[in-house]
Amino acid sequence: MFGLMQDWPLLCHRIIEHAARCHAEQEVITRSVEGPIHRTSYAQIHARARRVSQQLDRAGIKRGHRVATLAWNTWRHLEVWYGVMGIGAVCHTVNPRLFPDQIAWIIDHAQDKIVVTDLTFLPILEQIAGRLPSVEQYIVLTDNAHMPDTQLKNAVAYEAWIEAADGDFVWDTFDENTAAAMCYTSGTTGDPKGVLYSHRSTVLHTLMANAGDSLGAGASGTIMPLVPMFHANSWGIAFSAPSMGTRLVMPGGKLDGTSVYELLQAERVNYTVGVPTVLQMLLVHMRERDLELPDLRMVACGGSAMPRSMIKAFLDRGIGVRHAWGMTEMSPIGTVGGLKSPFQDADEEQRLDILQTQGFAPFGVEMKITDDRGGALPWDGKTSGHLKVRGAAIAKAYYRMNVSILDDDGYFDTGDVATIDNHGYMRITDRAKDVIKSGGEWISSIDLENLAAGYPAIAEAAVIGIHHPKWDERPLLIVRLNEGKSATRDDILTFMNGKVAKWWMPDDVVFVDDIPHTATGKIHKTALRDRFKDYRLPTPGA
Ligand code: AMP
């Protein structure tokens, strides 16, 4: 027997329709890419998003077509998201921090038809446009006054483009399993993998993000997502804020300590969300000038582990902390930290112990830890195992990749290694892969090794992450030279320069006589990490 309730498909554009109706005047404030602070409302964003839809429709964009964005967190980016999703097209957020070759590969793999870009990223697109045959038009998120000369195909300033529409356009209702958005994630090996979110998974994830212990700020609060919309949908904030009528502050492209502090302070922000590197820059700025943020109630931090010292620094300033863990494949929320009722009166050290875990799963995420053969391990807070997840907003496959990614029970292997305690608090103990996390972004050790190995005097190269106080980790290149050959650190770095993104470049090179190997002939990264555990990088601040 079926229930007798209404069939109301879970569609992303209903979120902004709801915001426009119930929170029409609620503000969305942006530090614009052009400079000035810009103010708008959910009602205006909704109206302009429908103009975006109308123009996309006129340009021949149909359900299932992909529209890429290379853009910061701004009101215009939000309008484009909802405009694309409202006609059943797929909003593909591209991470502009990737190396241009990867960006070209990703746009070509997704077969994006239109690329919407901030002014900041025009030089990248101009460099790779010849390799993007699927792209029919470029929309530049600015007005005619700021529109530069560009040879990009059919390039037009966004403001002029939507000006040509009257907004008299009705969004459709369609199957909630229709694709809404996509985001590529890159690991240590192989090509980037496309995660394809559906309207249903995104709306359910939004409700998870809004839950009491999660990232939600409610209609009385103001939130500023420091995590970019191209990094797993700004952890869902671009959906969750309008769904709750939260006042939204967007930082644009400026994430340095001074700019972030100014905006938090001037707009009296209550909640913010970001990776440790960005939050560290904020803390340094505040510490050096003895500044406070009396309105800031909560900081949620994820992307990499939040150091204990950072948790304490926020708590000491009267700011609550939520440590979050997740993945692009999980939309991305996996766990969010907070003190459950038994720990409300715990002493400071115990509270820090709990807040330092990555938290517990919201309803909608199921976790298990397993041994190497897939056997379930106990939730005792001590036994660590492969962390696997299933749920309403977790990927079951990658876009255009014919490989199975779930186990027999439908769980996805996160590649992380973790413990879970009897209260459900999860703690990441290690990374199964050897990827280097720098400033919340990934650097592939294997790509760097392959590149360095191309230098004639090098016999073998290995790259490991070395702790860095600002960027979390930075790459160290370890090389063994061919017999009788010589090379300096500068020779090798000059050779690599320009062949990878600047921020991927190793911070230092060390020369060794021998690189250890495992029994199966792979470079023994654990042994190398152990050997270089006391190594200090020559970088300023390291
Ligand atoms: P991404 O898909 O780029 O968001 O990266 C997901 C990966 O980042 C996870 O599989 C973890 O390895 C790592 N990660 C995310 N959040 C945390 C955290 N709070 N602590 C430690 N690692 C994290």
Coordinates of C-alpha atoms and ligand atoms in Angstrom, one line a residue:
M1 CA 0.0 0.0 0.0
F2 CA 1.4 3.5 -0.9
G3 CA 0.9 6.5 1.2
L4 CA -1.5 9.2 0.1
M5 CA 0.8 12.2 0.2
Q6 CA 1.5 14.8 -2.5
D7 CA 4.1 14.2 -5.1
W8 CA 6.4 17.2 -4.7
P9 CA 9.7 16.5 -6.5
L10 CA 12.8 17.7 -4.6
L11 CA 14.1 20.3 -7.1
C12 CA 17.0 22.7 -6.4
H13 CA 15.3 25.8 -8.0
R14 CA 12.4 25.4 -5.5
I15 CA 15.0 26.5 -2.9
I16 CA 15.4 29.9 -4.4
E17 CA 11.7 30.2 -5.2
H18 CA 11.0 29.5 -1.5
A19 CA 13.6 32.2 -0.5
A20 CA 12.1 34.7 -2.9
R21 CA 8.7 34.1 -1.4
C22 CA 9.4 33.8 2.3
H23 CA 12.6 35.7 2.7
A24 CA 12.3 38.1 -0.2
E25 CA 14.2 41.1 1.3
Q26 CA 16.9 39.0 3.1
E27 CA 20.2 40.4 2.0
V28 CA 23.0 38.8 -0.1
I29 CA 26.2 40.8 0.2
T30 CA 29.3 40.3 -1.9
R31 CA 32.8 41.7 -2.2
S32 CA 32.6 42.0 -6.0
V33 CA 35.4 40.9 -8.2
E34 CA 35.5 44.5 -9.6
G35 CA 36.0 45.8 -6.0
P36 CA 33.0 47.4 -4.4
I37 CA 30.7 45.7 -1.9
H38 CA 27.4 44.8 -3.7
R39 CA 24.1 44.2 -2.0
T40 CA 21.1 42.4 -3.3
S41 CA 18.2 40.2 -2.0
Y42 CA 16.9 36.7 -2.5
A43 CA 14.0 38.1 -4.5
Q44 CA 16.3 39.8 -6.9
I45 CA 18.5 36.8 -7.2
H46 CA 15.5 34.7 -8.1
A47 CA 14.3 37.2 -10.7
R48 CA 17.7 37.4 -12.3
A49 CA 18.2 33.6 -12.2
R50 CA 15.0 33.3 -14.4
R51 CA 16.6 35.7 -16.9
V52 CA 19.6 33.4 -17.0
S53 CA 17.3 30.5 -17.7
Q54 CA 15.5 32.4 -20.5
Q55 CA 18.9 33.3 -22.1
L56 CA 20.2 29.7 -21.8
D57 CA 16.9 28.5 -23.4
R58 CA 17.4 30.9 -26.3
A59 CA 21.0 29.7 -26.7
G60 CA 19.6 26.2 -27.2
I61 CA 20.6 24.8 -23.8
K62 CA 18.4 21.8 -23.0
R63 CA 17.8 19.5 -20.1
G64 CA 21.0 17.5 -19.4
H65 CA 23.4 20.0 -21.2
R66 CA 26.3 21.1 -19.1
V67 CA 27.1 24.7 -18.4
A68 CA 30.5 25.3 -16.7
T69 CA 31.4 28.0 -14.2
L70 CA 34.9 29.2 -13.2
A71 CA 33.8 31.7 -10.5
W72 CA 34.2 32.9 -7.0
N73 CA 31.5 33.1 -4.4
T74 CA 29.3 36.0 -5.6
W75 CA 25.7 36.9 -6.1
R76 CA 26.1 36.5 -9.9
H77 CA 27.4 33.0 -9.5
L78 CA 24.4 32.1 -7.4
E79 CA 22.1 33.4 -10.1
V80 CA 23.8 31.3 -12.7
W81 CA 23.5 28.2 -10.5
Y82 CA 19.8 28.5 -10.1
G83 CA 19.3 29.6 -13.7
V84 CA 21.1 26.6 -15.0
M85 CA 19.4 24.1 -12.7
G86 CA 15.9 25.6 -13.2
I87 CA 15.8 24.4 -16.8
G88 CA 17.2 21.0 -15.9
A89 CA 20.7 21.7 -17.3
V90 CA 23.8 20.7 -15.2
C91 CA 25.8 23.4 -13.4
H92 CA 29.4 22.2 -13.7
T93 CA 31.6 24.1 -11.2
V94 CA 35.2 23.9 -12.3
N95 CA 38.1 24.5 -9.9
P96 CA 40.1 27.4 -11.4
R97 CA 43.0 26.6 -9.2
L98 CA 43.8 23.5 -11.2
F99 CA 46.6 23.5 -13.8
P100 CA 45.2 24.7 -17.2
D101 CA 45.8 21.3 -18.8
Q102 CA 43.5 19.7 -16.1
I103 CA 40.9 22.4 -16.6
A104 CA 40.9 21.8 -20.4
W105 CA 40.6 18.0 -19.8
I106 CA 37.7 18.5 -17.4
I107 CA 35.7 20.9 -19.6
D108 CA 36.3 18.6 -22.6
H109 CA 35.3 15.5 -20.6
A110 CA 32.1 17.1 -19.4
Q111 CA 31.4 18.5 -22.9
D112 CA 30.4 21.8 -21.5
K113 CA 28.5 24.0 -24.0
I114 CA 28.7 27.3 -22.3
V115 CA 31.4 28.6 -19.9
V116 CA 30.5 31.3 -17.4
T117 CA 33.6 32.9 -15.9
D118 CA 34.8 35.6 -13.6
L119 CA 37.2 38.2 -15.0
T120 CA 40.0 36.7 -12.9
F121 CA 40.0 33.5 -15.0
L122 CA 39.9 34.9 -18.6
P123 CA 43.7 34.5 -19.1
I124 CA 43.4 30.7 -18.3
L125 CA 40.4 30.3 -20.7
E126 CA 42.1 32.3 -23.4
Q127 CA 45.1 29.9 -23.1
I128 CA 43.1 26.7 -23.4
A129 CA 40.1 27.8 -25.6
G130 CA 41.5 26.1 -28.7
R131 CA 41.2 22.7 -26.9
L132 CA 37.6 23.2 -25.9
P133 CA 35.6 22.3 -29.1
S134 CA 32.3 21.7 -27.2
V135 CA 32.1 25.3 -25.9
E136 CA 29.9 27.5 -27.9
Q137 CA 29.9 30.6 -25.8
Y138 CA 31.7 32.4 -22.9
I139 CA 29.7 34.6 -20.5
V140 CA 31.9 36.9 -18.4
L141 CA 30.5 37.8 -15.0
T142 CA 30.8 41.5 -15.2
D143 CA 29.1 44.5 -16.9
N144 CA 29.9 46.2 -20.2
A145 CA 32.0 48.9 -18.5
H146 CA 34.4 46.3 -17.1
M147 CA 34.3 43.9 -20.1
P148 CA 37.8 43.5 -21.6
D149 CA 38.7 42.8 -25.2
T150 CA 38.7 39.0 -25.7
Q151 CA 38.9 36.6 -28.6
L152 CA 36.8 34.0 -26.7
K153 CA 34.0 32.6 -28.8
N154 CA 30.8 34.7 -28.6
A155 CA 32.0 36.3 -25.4
V156 CA 29.5 38.6 -23.8
A157 CA 29.3 40.5 -20.5
Y158 CA 26.8 38.8 -18.1
E159 CA 24.9 42.0 -17.3
A160 CA 24.3 42.8 -20.9
W161 CA 23.4 39.2 -21.6
I162 CA 20.7 39.0 -19.0
E163 CA 19.5 42.5 -19.8
A164 CA 18.3 41.1 -23.1
A165 CA 15.8 38.9 -21.2
D166 CA 12.6 40.1 -19.5
G167 CA 12.5 37.2 -17.0
D168 CA 9.1 36.1 -18.1
F169 CA 10.0 32.5 -17.9
V170 CA 8.5 29.6 -15.9
W171 CA 10.7 26.9 -14.4
D172 CA 9.6 23.4 -15.1
T173 CA 8.8 20.5 -12.8
F174 CA 10.7 17.3 -13.7
D175 CA 11.9 14.1 -12.2
E176 CA 13.9 14.8 -9.0
N177 CA 16.6 12.4 -10.0
T178 CA 17.5 14.7 -12.9
A179 CA 21.2 15.7 -12.8
A180 CA 21.6 19.2 -11.3
A181 CA 25.3 19.9 -10.8
M182 CA 28.7 18.3 -11.3
C183 CA 32.1 18.7 -9.8
Y184 CA 35.4 16.8 -10.7
T185 CA 37.6 15.5 -8.0
S186 CA 41.3 14.6 -8.6
G187 CA 43.1 12.0 -6.6
T188 CA 46.7 10.6 -6.7
T189 CA 46.4 8.7 -9.9
G190 CA 44.4 8.7 -13.1
D191 CA 42.2 11.3 -14.6
P192 CA 39.9 13.5 -12.5
K193 CA 36.6 11.9 -11.7
G194 CA 33.2 13.6 -12.3
V195 CA 30.7 13.5 -9.4
L196 CA 27.2 14.2 -10.8
Y197 CA 24.7 15.4 -8.2
S198 CA 20.9 15.0 -8.7
H199 CA 18.2 17.5 -7.7
R200 CA 17.0 15.0 -5.1
S201 CA 20.4 14.3 -3.5
T202 CA 21.1 18.1 -3.4
V203 CA 17.9 19.0 -1.7
L204 CA 18.3 16.1 0.8
H205 CA 21.8 17.3 1.5
T206 CA 20.5 20.8 2.0
L207 CA 18.1 19.5 4.7
M208 CA 21.1 17.6 6.3
A209 CA 23.2 20.8 6.3
N210 CA 20.3 22.7 8.0
A211 CA 20.1 20.3 10.9
G212 CA 20.7 21.6 14.4
D213 CA 24.2 20.2 14.8
S214 CA 25.2 20.8 11.2
L215 CA 26.2 24.0 9.3
G216 CA 22.9 25.8 9.3
A217 CA 22.6 29.4 10.6
G218 CA 18.8 29.9 10.5
A219 CA 16.8 32.9 9.5
S220 CA 18.1 35.0 12.4
G221 CA 21.8 34.5 11.4
T222 CA 24.3 35.7 8.9
I223 CA 26.7 33.2 7.3
M224 CA 29.8 33.7 5.2
P225 CA 31.1 30.6 3.2
L226 CA 34.8 31.0 2.8
V227 CA 34.9 27.7 1.0
P228 CA 34.4 28.3 -2.7
M229 CA 31.3 27.2 -4.6
F230 CA 33.7 25.2 -6.8
H231 CA 34.8 23.1 -3.8
A232 CA 31.9 20.7 -3.3
N233 CA 29.3 23.4 -3.7
S234 CA 30.7 25.5 -0.9
W235 CA 29.7 22.6 1.3
G236 CA 26.1 23.1 0.4
I237 CA 25.9 26.7 1.9
A238 CA 24.7 28.1 -1.4
F239 CA 21.6 25.9 -1.1
S240 CA 21.2 25.8 2.7
A241 CA 21.4 29.6 3.3
P242 CA 18.5 30.5 0.9
S243 CA 16.5 27.4 2.0
M244 CA 16.5 28.8 5.6
G245 CA 16.4 32.5 4.7
T246 CA 19.9 33.1 6.2
R247 CA 21.5 36.4 5.4
L248 CA 24.4 35.6 3.1
V249 CA 27.8 37.3 2.8
M250 CA 30.0 36.2 -0.1
P251 CA 33.8 37.0 0.0
G252 CA 34.4 37.0 -3.8
G253 CA 38.0 36.3 -4.6
K254 CA 39.7 37.8 -1.5
L255 CA 40.4 35.2 1.2
D256 CA 43.3 36.9 2.9
G257 CA 43.1 37.5 6.7
T258 CA 42.5 41.3 6.3
S259 CA 39.7 41.0 3.7
V260 CA 38.0 38.2 5.5
Y261 CA 38.1 40.0 8.9
E262 CA 36.8 43.2 7.4
L263 CA 33.8 41.5 5.9
L264 CA 33.1 39.4 9.0
Q265 CA 33.3 42.5 11.2
A266 CA 31.5 45.0 9.0
E267 CA 28.6 42.7 8.1
R268 CA 28.3 41.2 11.7
V269 CA 28.6 37.7 10.4
N270 CA 27.6 34.9 12.9
Y271 CA 28.7 31.8 11.1
T272 CA 31.6 31.1 8.8
V273 CA 32.8 27.9 7.1
G274 CA 36.3 27.3 5.7
V275 CA 39.4 25.2 5.3
P276 CA 42.2 25.5 8.1
T277 CA 44.5 27.5 5.9
V278 CA 42.1 30.3 5.3
L279 CA 40.9 30.3 9.0
Q280 CA 44.6 30.4 10.0
M281 CA 45.2 33.6 8.0
L282 CA 42.2 35.1 9.8
L283 CA 43.5 34.1 13.2
V284 CA 47.0 35.5 12.4
H285 CA 45.4 38.8 11.3
M286 CA 43.4 39.0 14.5
R287 CA 46.2 38.0 16.8
E288 CA 48.7 40.5 15.4
R289 CA 46.3 43.4 15.8
D290 CA 44.5 42.1 19.0
L291 CA 41.1 42.1 17.2
E292 CA 37.9 40.5 18.3
L293 CA 34.8 39.3 16.4
P294 CA 32.0 39.7 19.0
D295 CA 29.2 38.7 16.5
L296 CA 30.9 35.5 15.3
R297 CA 29.3 32.6 17.0
M298 CA 30.5 29.6 15.1
V299 CA 33.3 28.5 12.8
A300 CA 32.9 25.3 10.9
C301 CA 36.2 23.9 9.5
G302 CA 36.9 21.0 7.2
G303 CA 38.8 19.9 4.1
S304 CA 41.7 18.9 6.2
A305 CA 42.2 18.2 9.9
M306 CA 41.6 21.3 12.1
P307 CA 44.6 21.6 14.5
R308 CA 43.9 21.5 18.2
S309 CA 45.7 24.9 18.6
M310 CA 43.2 26.4 16.1
I311 CA 40.2 25.0 17.9
K312 CA 41.5 26.5 21.1
A313 CA 42.3 29.8 19.6
F314 CA 38.7 30.2 18.4
L315 CA 37.2 29.0 21.7
D316 CA 39.5 31.4 23.6
R317 CA 37.9 34.2 21.6
G318 CA 34.4 33.1 22.5
I319 CA 33.8 31.5 19.1
G320 CA 32.3 28.0 18.9
V321 CA 33.9 25.4 16.6
R322 CA 32.5 22.6 14.4
H323 CA 35.0 20.3 12.9
A324 CA 33.6 18.8 9.7
W325 CA 34.7 16.0 7.4
G326 CA 33.4 15.2 4.0
M327 CA 34.2 14.6 0.3
T328 CA 33.2 15.9 -3.1
E329 CA 31.6 12.4 -3.5
M330 CA 29.4 13.1 -0.5
S331 CA 28.0 16.4 -1.5
P332 CA 30.1 16.9 0.7
I333 CA 29.0 16.5 4.3
G334 CA 30.1 13.3 6.0
T335 CA 30.4 14.2 9.7
V336 CA 30.1 17.4 11.7
G337 CA 31.5 17.9 15.2
G338 CA 29.9 19.3 18.3
L339 CA 29.5 18.4 22.0
K340 CA 26.7 16.0 22.7
S341 CA 24.8 16.4 25.9
P342 CA 27.0 14.0 28.0
F343 CA 30.0 16.2 27.3
Q344 CA 28.5 19.6 28.0
D345 CA 30.2 19.8 31.4
A346 CA 33.5 18.1 30.4
D347 CA 36.7 19.8 31.3
E348 CA 38.6 21.8 28.7
E349 CA 41.0 19.1 27.6
Q350 CA 38.2 16.6 27.1
R351 CA 36.2 19.1 25.2
L352 CA 39.1 19.8 22.9
D353 CA 39.6 16.0 22.4
I354 CA 36.0 15.7 21.2
L355 CA 36.0 18.9 19.1
Q356 CA 39.2 17.6 17.5
T357 CA 37.4 14.5 16.2
Q358 CA 35.7 15.0 12.8
G359 CA 32.4 14.7 14.5
F360 CA 29.4 12.4 13.9
A361 CA 27.2 11.6 10.9
P362 CA 24.0 13.5 10.4
F363 CA 20.9 11.5 9.5
G364 CA 21.3 10.5 5.9
V365 CA 24.9 9.3 6.1
E366 CA 25.8 5.7 7.2
M367 CA 29.4 4.9 8.1
K368 CA 31.4 1.7 8.7
I369 CA 35.0 1.0 9.2
T370 CA 36.5 -2.2 7.8
D371 CA 39.7 -4.2 7.7
D372 CA 41.5 -4.9 4.5
R373 CA 39.1 -7.8 3.6
G374 CA 36.0 -5.7 4.1
G375 CA 35.1 -7.1 7.6
A376 CA 33.4 -4.7 9.9
L377 CA 35.5 -3.3 12.8
P378 CA 34.2 -2.2 16.2
W379 CA 33.2 1.4 17.1
D380 CA 35.6 1.5 20.1
G381 CA 37.5 4.7 19.4
K382 CA 40.7 2.7 19.1
T383 CA 40.5 0.4 16.1
S384 CA 41.2 2.1 12.9
G385 CA 40.0 0.9 9.5
H386 CA 38.9 1.9 6.0
L387 CA 36.1 4.4 6.3
K388 CA 33.1 3.5 4.0
V389 CA 29.9 5.4 3.6
R390 CA 26.5 5.2 2.0
G391 CA 23.6 7.6 2.0
A392 CA 21.1 9.8 0.3
A393 CA 23.7 12.3 -1.1
I394 CA 26.6 10.0 -1.8
A395 CA 27.9 9.1 -5.3
K396 CA 27.2 5.6 -6.7
A397 CA 29.3 6.1 -9.9
Y398 CA 31.5 8.6 -11.6
Y399 CA 30.5 10.4 -14.8
R400 CA 31.4 8.5 -18.0
M401 CA 33.5 6.0 -16.0
N402 CA 32.6 2.4 -16.3
V403 CA 33.9 1.2 -12.9
S404 CA 32.0 0.0 -9.9
I405 CA 32.8 2.1 -6.8
L406 CA 30.5 0.5 -4.2
D407 CA 31.0 -2.7 -2.2
D408 CA 28.4 -5.5 -2.0
D409 CA 26.4 -3.6 0.6
G410 CA 26.4 -0.3 -1.4
Y411 CA 29.1 1.4 0.6
F412 CA 31.6 3.8 -1.0
D413 CA 35.3 3.6 0.2
T414 CA 36.4 7.1 1.1
G415 CA 40.1 6.3 0.9
D416 CA 40.4 7.6 4.5
V417 CA 41.4 5.6 7.5
A418 CA 39.5 6.3 10.7
T419 CA 38.3 5.3 14.2
I420 CA 34.7 5.7 15.4
D421 CA 33.9 5.6 19.1
N422 CA 30.8 4.4 20.9
H423 CA 29.2 7.9 20.8
G424 CA 29.6 7.9 17.0
Y425 CA 32.5 10.4 16.9
M426 CA 34.7 9.7 13.9
R427 CA 38.4 10.5 13.8
I428 CA 40.5 10.4 10.6
T429 CA 43.8 8.8 11.5
D430 CA 45.5 8.6 8.2
R431 CA 45.0 9.0 4.5
A432 CA 45.0 5.8 2.5
K433 CA 46.5 7.7 -0.4
D434 CA 49.6 9.8 -0.5
V435 CA 48.1 13.0 -1.8
I436 CA 49.5 16.2 -0.4
K437 CA 47.0 18.7 1.0
S438 CA 48.1 22.3 0.6
G439 CA 45.7 25.1 1.6
G440 CA 42.7 22.8 1.3
E441 CA 43.6 21.7 -2.2
W442 CA 45.3 18.5 -3.4
I443 CA 48.7 18.1 -4.9
S444 CA 49.4 14.8 -6.6
S445 CA 52.7 13.4 -5.5
I446 CA 52.8 11.0 -8.4
D447 CA 52.4 13.8 -11.0
L448 CA 55.3 15.6 -9.4
E449 CA 57.4 12.5 -9.3
N450 CA 56.7 11.8 -12.9
L451 CA 57.7 15.3 -13.9
A452 CA 60.9 15.3 -11.9
A453 CA 61.8 11.9 -13.2
G454 CA 61.9 13.5 -16.7
Y455 CA 65.0 15.5 -15.7
P456 CA 67.9 13.7 -17.3
A457 CA 70.2 13.4 -14.2
I458 CA 67.5 12.0 -12.0
A459 CA 67.3 8.3 -11.5
E460 CA 64.4 8.2 -9.2
A461 CA 62.1 10.8 -7.5
A462 CA 59.7 10.6 -4.6
V463 CA 57.4 13.4 -3.2
I464 CA 56.0 13.5 0.3
G465 CA 54.1 16.1 2.2
I466 CA 55.9 18.0 4.9
H467 CA 54.0 19.9 7.6
H468 CA 53.7 23.6 7.0
P469 CA 52.2 26.0 9.5
K470 CA 50.3 28.0 7.0
W471 CA 49.5 25.7 4.1
D472 CA 49.1 22.5 6.2
E473 CA 51.4 20.5 4.0
R474 CA 53.9 21.4 1.2
P475 CA 55.7 19.0 -1.1
L476 CA 59.3 17.9 -0.6
L477 CA 61.0 16.3 -3.6
I478 CA 63.5 13.6 -2.8
V479 CA 65.8 12.5 -5.6
R480 CA 68.4 9.9 -6.4
L481 CA 70.7 11.0 -9.2
N482 CA 72.1 8.8 -11.8
E483 CA 75.7 7.5 -11.2
G484 CA 78.3 10.1 -12.0
K485 CA 75.7 12.9 -12.7
S486 CA 75.2 16.1 -10.9
A487 CA 72.4 18.6 -10.5
T488 CA 71.5 21.4 -8.1
R489 CA 68.2 22.1 -6.4
D490 CA 67.7 25.2 -8.7
D491 CA 68.5 23.1 -11.8
I492 CA 65.6 20.7 -11.0
L493 CA 63.1 23.4 -9.9
T494 CA 63.9 25.5 -13.0
F495 CA 63.2 22.4 -15.1
M496 CA 59.8 21.8 -13.4
N497 CA 58.8 25.4 -13.4
G498 CA 55.9 26.2 -15.7
K499 CA 55.0 22.5 -16.2
V500 CA 52.8 22.3 -13.1
A501 CA 50.6 24.9 -11.3
K502 CA 52.9 27.3 -9.4
W503 CA 51.5 26.2 -6.0
W504 CA 52.2 22.6 -6.8
M505 CA 56.0 23.3 -7.0
P506 CA 58.0 21.5 -4.4
D507 CA 59.3 23.7 -1.6
D508 CA 62.6 22.0 -1.5
V509 CA 64.7 19.2 -3.0
V510 CA 66.9 16.8 -1.1
F511 CA 69.4 14.4 -2.6
V512 CA 69.7 10.8 -1.3
D513 CA 71.7 7.8 -2.1
D514 CA 68.8 5.4 -1.8
I515 CA 65.0 5.5 -2.0
P516 CA 63.3 2.7 0.0
H517 CA 60.9 0.3 -1.7
T518 CA 58.1 -1.9 -0.5
A519 CA 57.9 -5.6 -1.2
T520 CA 55.9 -5.0 -4.4
G521 CA 58.5 -2.5 -5.7
K522 CA 56.6 0.7 -4.9
I523 CA 58.3 3.7 -3.3
H524 CA 58.0 3.2 0.5
K525 CA 56.3 6.5 1.4
T526 CA 55.8 5.6 5.1
A527 CA 59.5 5.0 5.5
L528 CA 60.3 8.2 3.7
R529 CA 57.9 10.2 5.9
D530 CA 59.5 8.6 8.9
R531 CA 63.0 9.5 7.7
F532 CA 62.1 13.1 7.1
K533 CA 59.8 13.6 10.0
D534 CA 62.0 16.3 11.6
Y535 CA 62.8 18.0 8.3
R536 CA 62.1 21.8 8.1
L537 CA 61.2 23.4 4.9
P538 CA 63.2 26.5 3.9
T539 CA 59.9 28.4 3.1
P540 CA 59.3 31.6 5.0
G541 CA 57.1 30.8 8.1
A542 CA 57.8 27.0 7.8
Ligands
AMP1 P1 37.6 16.8 -1.3 O1 36.8 15.8 -2.0 O2 38.5 17.6 -2.1 O3 36.7 17.6 -0.4 O4 38.6 15.9 -0.3 C1 38.0 14.9 0.6 C2 39.1 14.4 1.4 O5 39.7 15.5 2.3 C3 38.7 13.4 2.5 O6 38.6 12.1 1.9 C4 39.8 13.5 3.5 O7 40.9 12.8 3.2 C5 40.1 15.0 3.5 N1 39.3 15.7 4.6 C6 38.2 16.4 4.5 N2 37.9 16.9 5.7 C7 38.8 16.5 6.6 C8 39.0 16.7 8.0 N3 38.2 17.5 8.7 N4 40.1 16.1 8.5 C9 40.9 15.4 7.8 N5 40.8 15.2 6.5 C10 39.8 15.7 5.9

